[in-house]
XYZ file of C-alpha atoms in Angstrom:
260
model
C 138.042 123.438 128.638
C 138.016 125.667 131.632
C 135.469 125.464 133.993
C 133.506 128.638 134.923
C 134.857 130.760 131.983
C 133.931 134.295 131.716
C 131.856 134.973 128.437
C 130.863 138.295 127.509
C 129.370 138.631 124.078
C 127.586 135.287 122.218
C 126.844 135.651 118.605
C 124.643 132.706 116.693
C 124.305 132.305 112.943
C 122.466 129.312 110.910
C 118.883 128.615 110.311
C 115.575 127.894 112.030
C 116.640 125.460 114.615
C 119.074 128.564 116.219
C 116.273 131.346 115.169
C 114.338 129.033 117.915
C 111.174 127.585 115.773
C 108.741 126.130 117.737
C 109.542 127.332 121.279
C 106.743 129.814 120.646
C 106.435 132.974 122.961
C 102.843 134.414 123.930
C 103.789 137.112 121.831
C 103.811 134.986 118.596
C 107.672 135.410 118.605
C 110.260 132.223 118.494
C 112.917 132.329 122.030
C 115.026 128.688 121.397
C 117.726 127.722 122.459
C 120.036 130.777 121.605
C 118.289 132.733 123.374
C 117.801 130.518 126.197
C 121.983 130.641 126.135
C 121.955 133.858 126.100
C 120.122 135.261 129.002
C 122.099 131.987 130.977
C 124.981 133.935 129.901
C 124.243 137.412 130.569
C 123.018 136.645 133.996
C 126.822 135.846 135.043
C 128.386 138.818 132.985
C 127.320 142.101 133.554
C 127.394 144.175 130.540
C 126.650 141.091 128.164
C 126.258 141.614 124.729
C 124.118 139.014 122.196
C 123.241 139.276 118.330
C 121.354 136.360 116.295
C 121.832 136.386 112.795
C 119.454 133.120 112.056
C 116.749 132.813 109.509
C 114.279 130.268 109.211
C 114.940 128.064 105.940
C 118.485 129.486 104.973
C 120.523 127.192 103.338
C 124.704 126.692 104.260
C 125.884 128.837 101.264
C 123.291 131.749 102.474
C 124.637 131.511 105.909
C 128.155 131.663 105.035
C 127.760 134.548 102.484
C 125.320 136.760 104.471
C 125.889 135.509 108.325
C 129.753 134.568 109.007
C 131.110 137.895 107.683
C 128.632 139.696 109.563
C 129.003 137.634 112.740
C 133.694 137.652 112.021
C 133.081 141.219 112.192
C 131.439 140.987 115.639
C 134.503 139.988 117.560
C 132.404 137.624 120.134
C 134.166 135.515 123.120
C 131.373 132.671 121.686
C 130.408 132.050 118.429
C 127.638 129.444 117.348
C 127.369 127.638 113.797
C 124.383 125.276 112.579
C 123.644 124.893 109.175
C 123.949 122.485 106.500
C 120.942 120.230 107.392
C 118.336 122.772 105.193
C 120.526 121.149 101.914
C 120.705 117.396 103.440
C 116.877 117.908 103.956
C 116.529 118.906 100.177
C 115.606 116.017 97.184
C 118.708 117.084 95.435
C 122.157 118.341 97.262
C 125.973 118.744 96.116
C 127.786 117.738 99.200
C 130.902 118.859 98.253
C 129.438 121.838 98.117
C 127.911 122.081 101.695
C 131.825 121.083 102.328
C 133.083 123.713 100.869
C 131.017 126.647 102.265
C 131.191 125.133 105.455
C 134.845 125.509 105.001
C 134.472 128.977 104.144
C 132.268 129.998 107.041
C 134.476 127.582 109.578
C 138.058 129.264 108.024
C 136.674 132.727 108.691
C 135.004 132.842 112.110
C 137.339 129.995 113.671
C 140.205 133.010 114.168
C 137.394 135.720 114.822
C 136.232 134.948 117.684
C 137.370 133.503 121.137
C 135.094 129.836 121.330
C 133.517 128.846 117.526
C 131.072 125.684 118.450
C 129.617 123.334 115.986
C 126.720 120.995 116.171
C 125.980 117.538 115.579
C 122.049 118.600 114.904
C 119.385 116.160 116.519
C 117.057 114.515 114.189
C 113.406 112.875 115.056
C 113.313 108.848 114.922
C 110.968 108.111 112.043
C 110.731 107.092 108.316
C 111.907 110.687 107.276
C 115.167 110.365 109.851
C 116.168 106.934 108.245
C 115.500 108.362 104.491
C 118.134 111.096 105.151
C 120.319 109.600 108.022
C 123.267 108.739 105.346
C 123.113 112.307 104.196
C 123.397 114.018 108.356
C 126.143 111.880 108.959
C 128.477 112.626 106.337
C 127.448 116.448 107.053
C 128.316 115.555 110.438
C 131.408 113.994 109.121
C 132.336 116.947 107.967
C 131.861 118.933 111.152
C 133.917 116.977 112.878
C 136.866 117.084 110.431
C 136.388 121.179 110.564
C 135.859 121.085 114.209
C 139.457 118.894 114.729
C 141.108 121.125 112.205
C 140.384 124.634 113.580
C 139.954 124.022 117.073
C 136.131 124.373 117.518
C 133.907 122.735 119.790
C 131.291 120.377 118.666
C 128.356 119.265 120.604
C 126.677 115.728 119.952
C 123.026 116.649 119.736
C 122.773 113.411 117.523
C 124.073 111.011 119.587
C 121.399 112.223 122.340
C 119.029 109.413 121.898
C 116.253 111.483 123.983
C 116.614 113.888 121.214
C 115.370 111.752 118.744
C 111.973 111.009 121.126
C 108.591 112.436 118.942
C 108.115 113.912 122.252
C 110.717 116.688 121.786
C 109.507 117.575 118.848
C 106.797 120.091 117.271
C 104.168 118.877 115.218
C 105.507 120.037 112.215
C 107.829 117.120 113.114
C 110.669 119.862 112.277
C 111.569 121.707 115.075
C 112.320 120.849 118.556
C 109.728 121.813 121.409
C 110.504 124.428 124.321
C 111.818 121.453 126.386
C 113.497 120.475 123.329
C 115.415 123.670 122.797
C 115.854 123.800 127.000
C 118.265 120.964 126.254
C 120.041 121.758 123.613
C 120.919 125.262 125.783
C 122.392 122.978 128.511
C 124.032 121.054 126.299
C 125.612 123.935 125.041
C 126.275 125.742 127.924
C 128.372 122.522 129.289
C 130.428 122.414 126.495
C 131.610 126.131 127.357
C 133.149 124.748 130.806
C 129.988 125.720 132.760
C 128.855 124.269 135.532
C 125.748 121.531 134.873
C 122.282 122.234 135.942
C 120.776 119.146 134.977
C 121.750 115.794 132.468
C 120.451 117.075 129.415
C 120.839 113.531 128.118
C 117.849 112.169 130.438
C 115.687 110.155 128.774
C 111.725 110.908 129.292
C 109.386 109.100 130.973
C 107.974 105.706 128.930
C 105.394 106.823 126.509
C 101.652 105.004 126.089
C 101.918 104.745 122.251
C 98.685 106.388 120.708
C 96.069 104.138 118.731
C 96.154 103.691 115.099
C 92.890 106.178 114.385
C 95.250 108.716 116.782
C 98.404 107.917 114.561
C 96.432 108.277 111.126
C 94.573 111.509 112.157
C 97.779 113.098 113.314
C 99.746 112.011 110.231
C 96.872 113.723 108.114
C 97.081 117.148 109.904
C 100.806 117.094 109.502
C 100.926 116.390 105.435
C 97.950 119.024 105.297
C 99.577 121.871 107.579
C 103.405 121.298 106.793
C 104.606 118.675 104.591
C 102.646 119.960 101.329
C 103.427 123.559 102.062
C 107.136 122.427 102.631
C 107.001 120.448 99.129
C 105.454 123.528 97.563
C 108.016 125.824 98.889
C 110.640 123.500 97.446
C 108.848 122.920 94.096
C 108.984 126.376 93.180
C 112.288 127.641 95.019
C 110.772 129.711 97.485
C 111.957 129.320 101.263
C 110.050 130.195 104.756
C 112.543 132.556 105.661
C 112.366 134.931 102.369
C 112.646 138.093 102.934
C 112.972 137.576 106.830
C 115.330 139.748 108.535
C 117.746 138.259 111.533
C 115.623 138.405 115.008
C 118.591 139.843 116.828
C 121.099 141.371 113.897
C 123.007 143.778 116.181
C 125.594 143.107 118.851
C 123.667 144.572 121.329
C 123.572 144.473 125.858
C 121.217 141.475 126.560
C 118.214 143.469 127.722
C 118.824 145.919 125.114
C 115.632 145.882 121.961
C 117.125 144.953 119.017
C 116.063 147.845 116.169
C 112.834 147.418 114.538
């Protein structure tokens, strides 16, 4: 990989982890780490141009069907694709068929755009991580097989073990915090050639473990606020992001509004 490439237009695609849930804004808005990227980006190229096609809850066949032609058409010097964990996440999922659309999206915006990079996706330690761990790692099998085969880059958010810390992580034990998503830009941005700011890989400092009452109480705010809601979105085929539109869906200057 070169060092200090020259990037001038960044297009993202996948679900809520690149739409940038829960690095909330005071403005009720998501930023993440896309965005984060982006303004990185756009600060060494003048003229920049950045478009994010995510949407909260959108599974790998959505993305590839309503995202990767979209984001093909773009032309971009760097292209960005996470998805597949939404169906891992799910009680019942056809692997073969994540493969396949994966295969899809991967075969079409591989010779589209200058850099397509992949993602390993981080996942919090806990009993829902070890439940579904077989499932990410053959979807992260896969990635790597699509990421050998056409040339992509893939970044190894997984095998960041400060990733996995409950400390990076919203309460909705989901999503990634702000410092959270400030790593996974850097991690990103090194695997474009760029020069390192910081070791994205540092662990945090040692934790005081909270006391049981602490533990119980927080584990009954998060099955009240988010894990029912989540199984009652599920249980009736609805998603979070239905009827969202993309935050950013145009190829558009950095400091440029996207429409409304």
């Amino acid at each position: 990989m070169e060092m200090n490439a020259c990037y001038t237009s960044f297009v993202a695609i996948g679900d809520s982890f690149t739409e940038g849930m829960s690095d909330l804004l005071p403005d009720g808005s998501y930023r993440g780490w896309a965005d984060l990227l982006a303004a990185r980006l756009a600060a060494r190229e003048p003229g920049f141009r950045y478009a994010n096609l995510a949407v909260r809850g959108k599974l790998i066949g959505q993305i590839a069907e309503d995202q990767a032609p979209a984001a093909a058409a773009m032309g971009a010097d760097v292209v960005t694709l996470v998805g597949g964990l939404n169906d891992a996440l799910r009680p019942k999922v056809d692997m073969g068929r994540v493969r396949g659309h994966l295969e899809e999206a991967v075969a079409l915006l591989a010779p589209s755009c200058g850099r397509l990079v992949l993602m390993r996706s981080p996942g919090r330690n806990g009993p829902v991580m070890e439940r579904f761990r077989p499932r990410m790692e053959e979807l992260f099998g896969i990635l790597e097989e699509l990421a050998a085969r056409h040339g992509a880059l893939l970044v190894d958010l997984y095998g960041a073990p400060v990733l996995g810390d409950p400390r990076m992580w919203d309460v909705d034990r989901l999503h990634l915090t702000a410092e959270g998503h400030r790593r996974v830009a850097e991690a990103v941005w090194q695997s474009l050639g760029l020069p390192p700011e910081e070791d994205w890989r540092a662990a945090l400092p040692p934790a005081v473990a909270p006391g049981w009452q602490v533990r119980r109480t927080e584990d009954l705010r998060f099955a009240r606020q988010h894990l029912l809601p989540w199984i009652g979105r599920r249980l009736t085929g609805r998603s979070s992001g239905d009827g969202r539109p993309s935050k950013r869906p145009e190829l558009l200057p950095y400091g440029a509004s996207p429409p409304s």
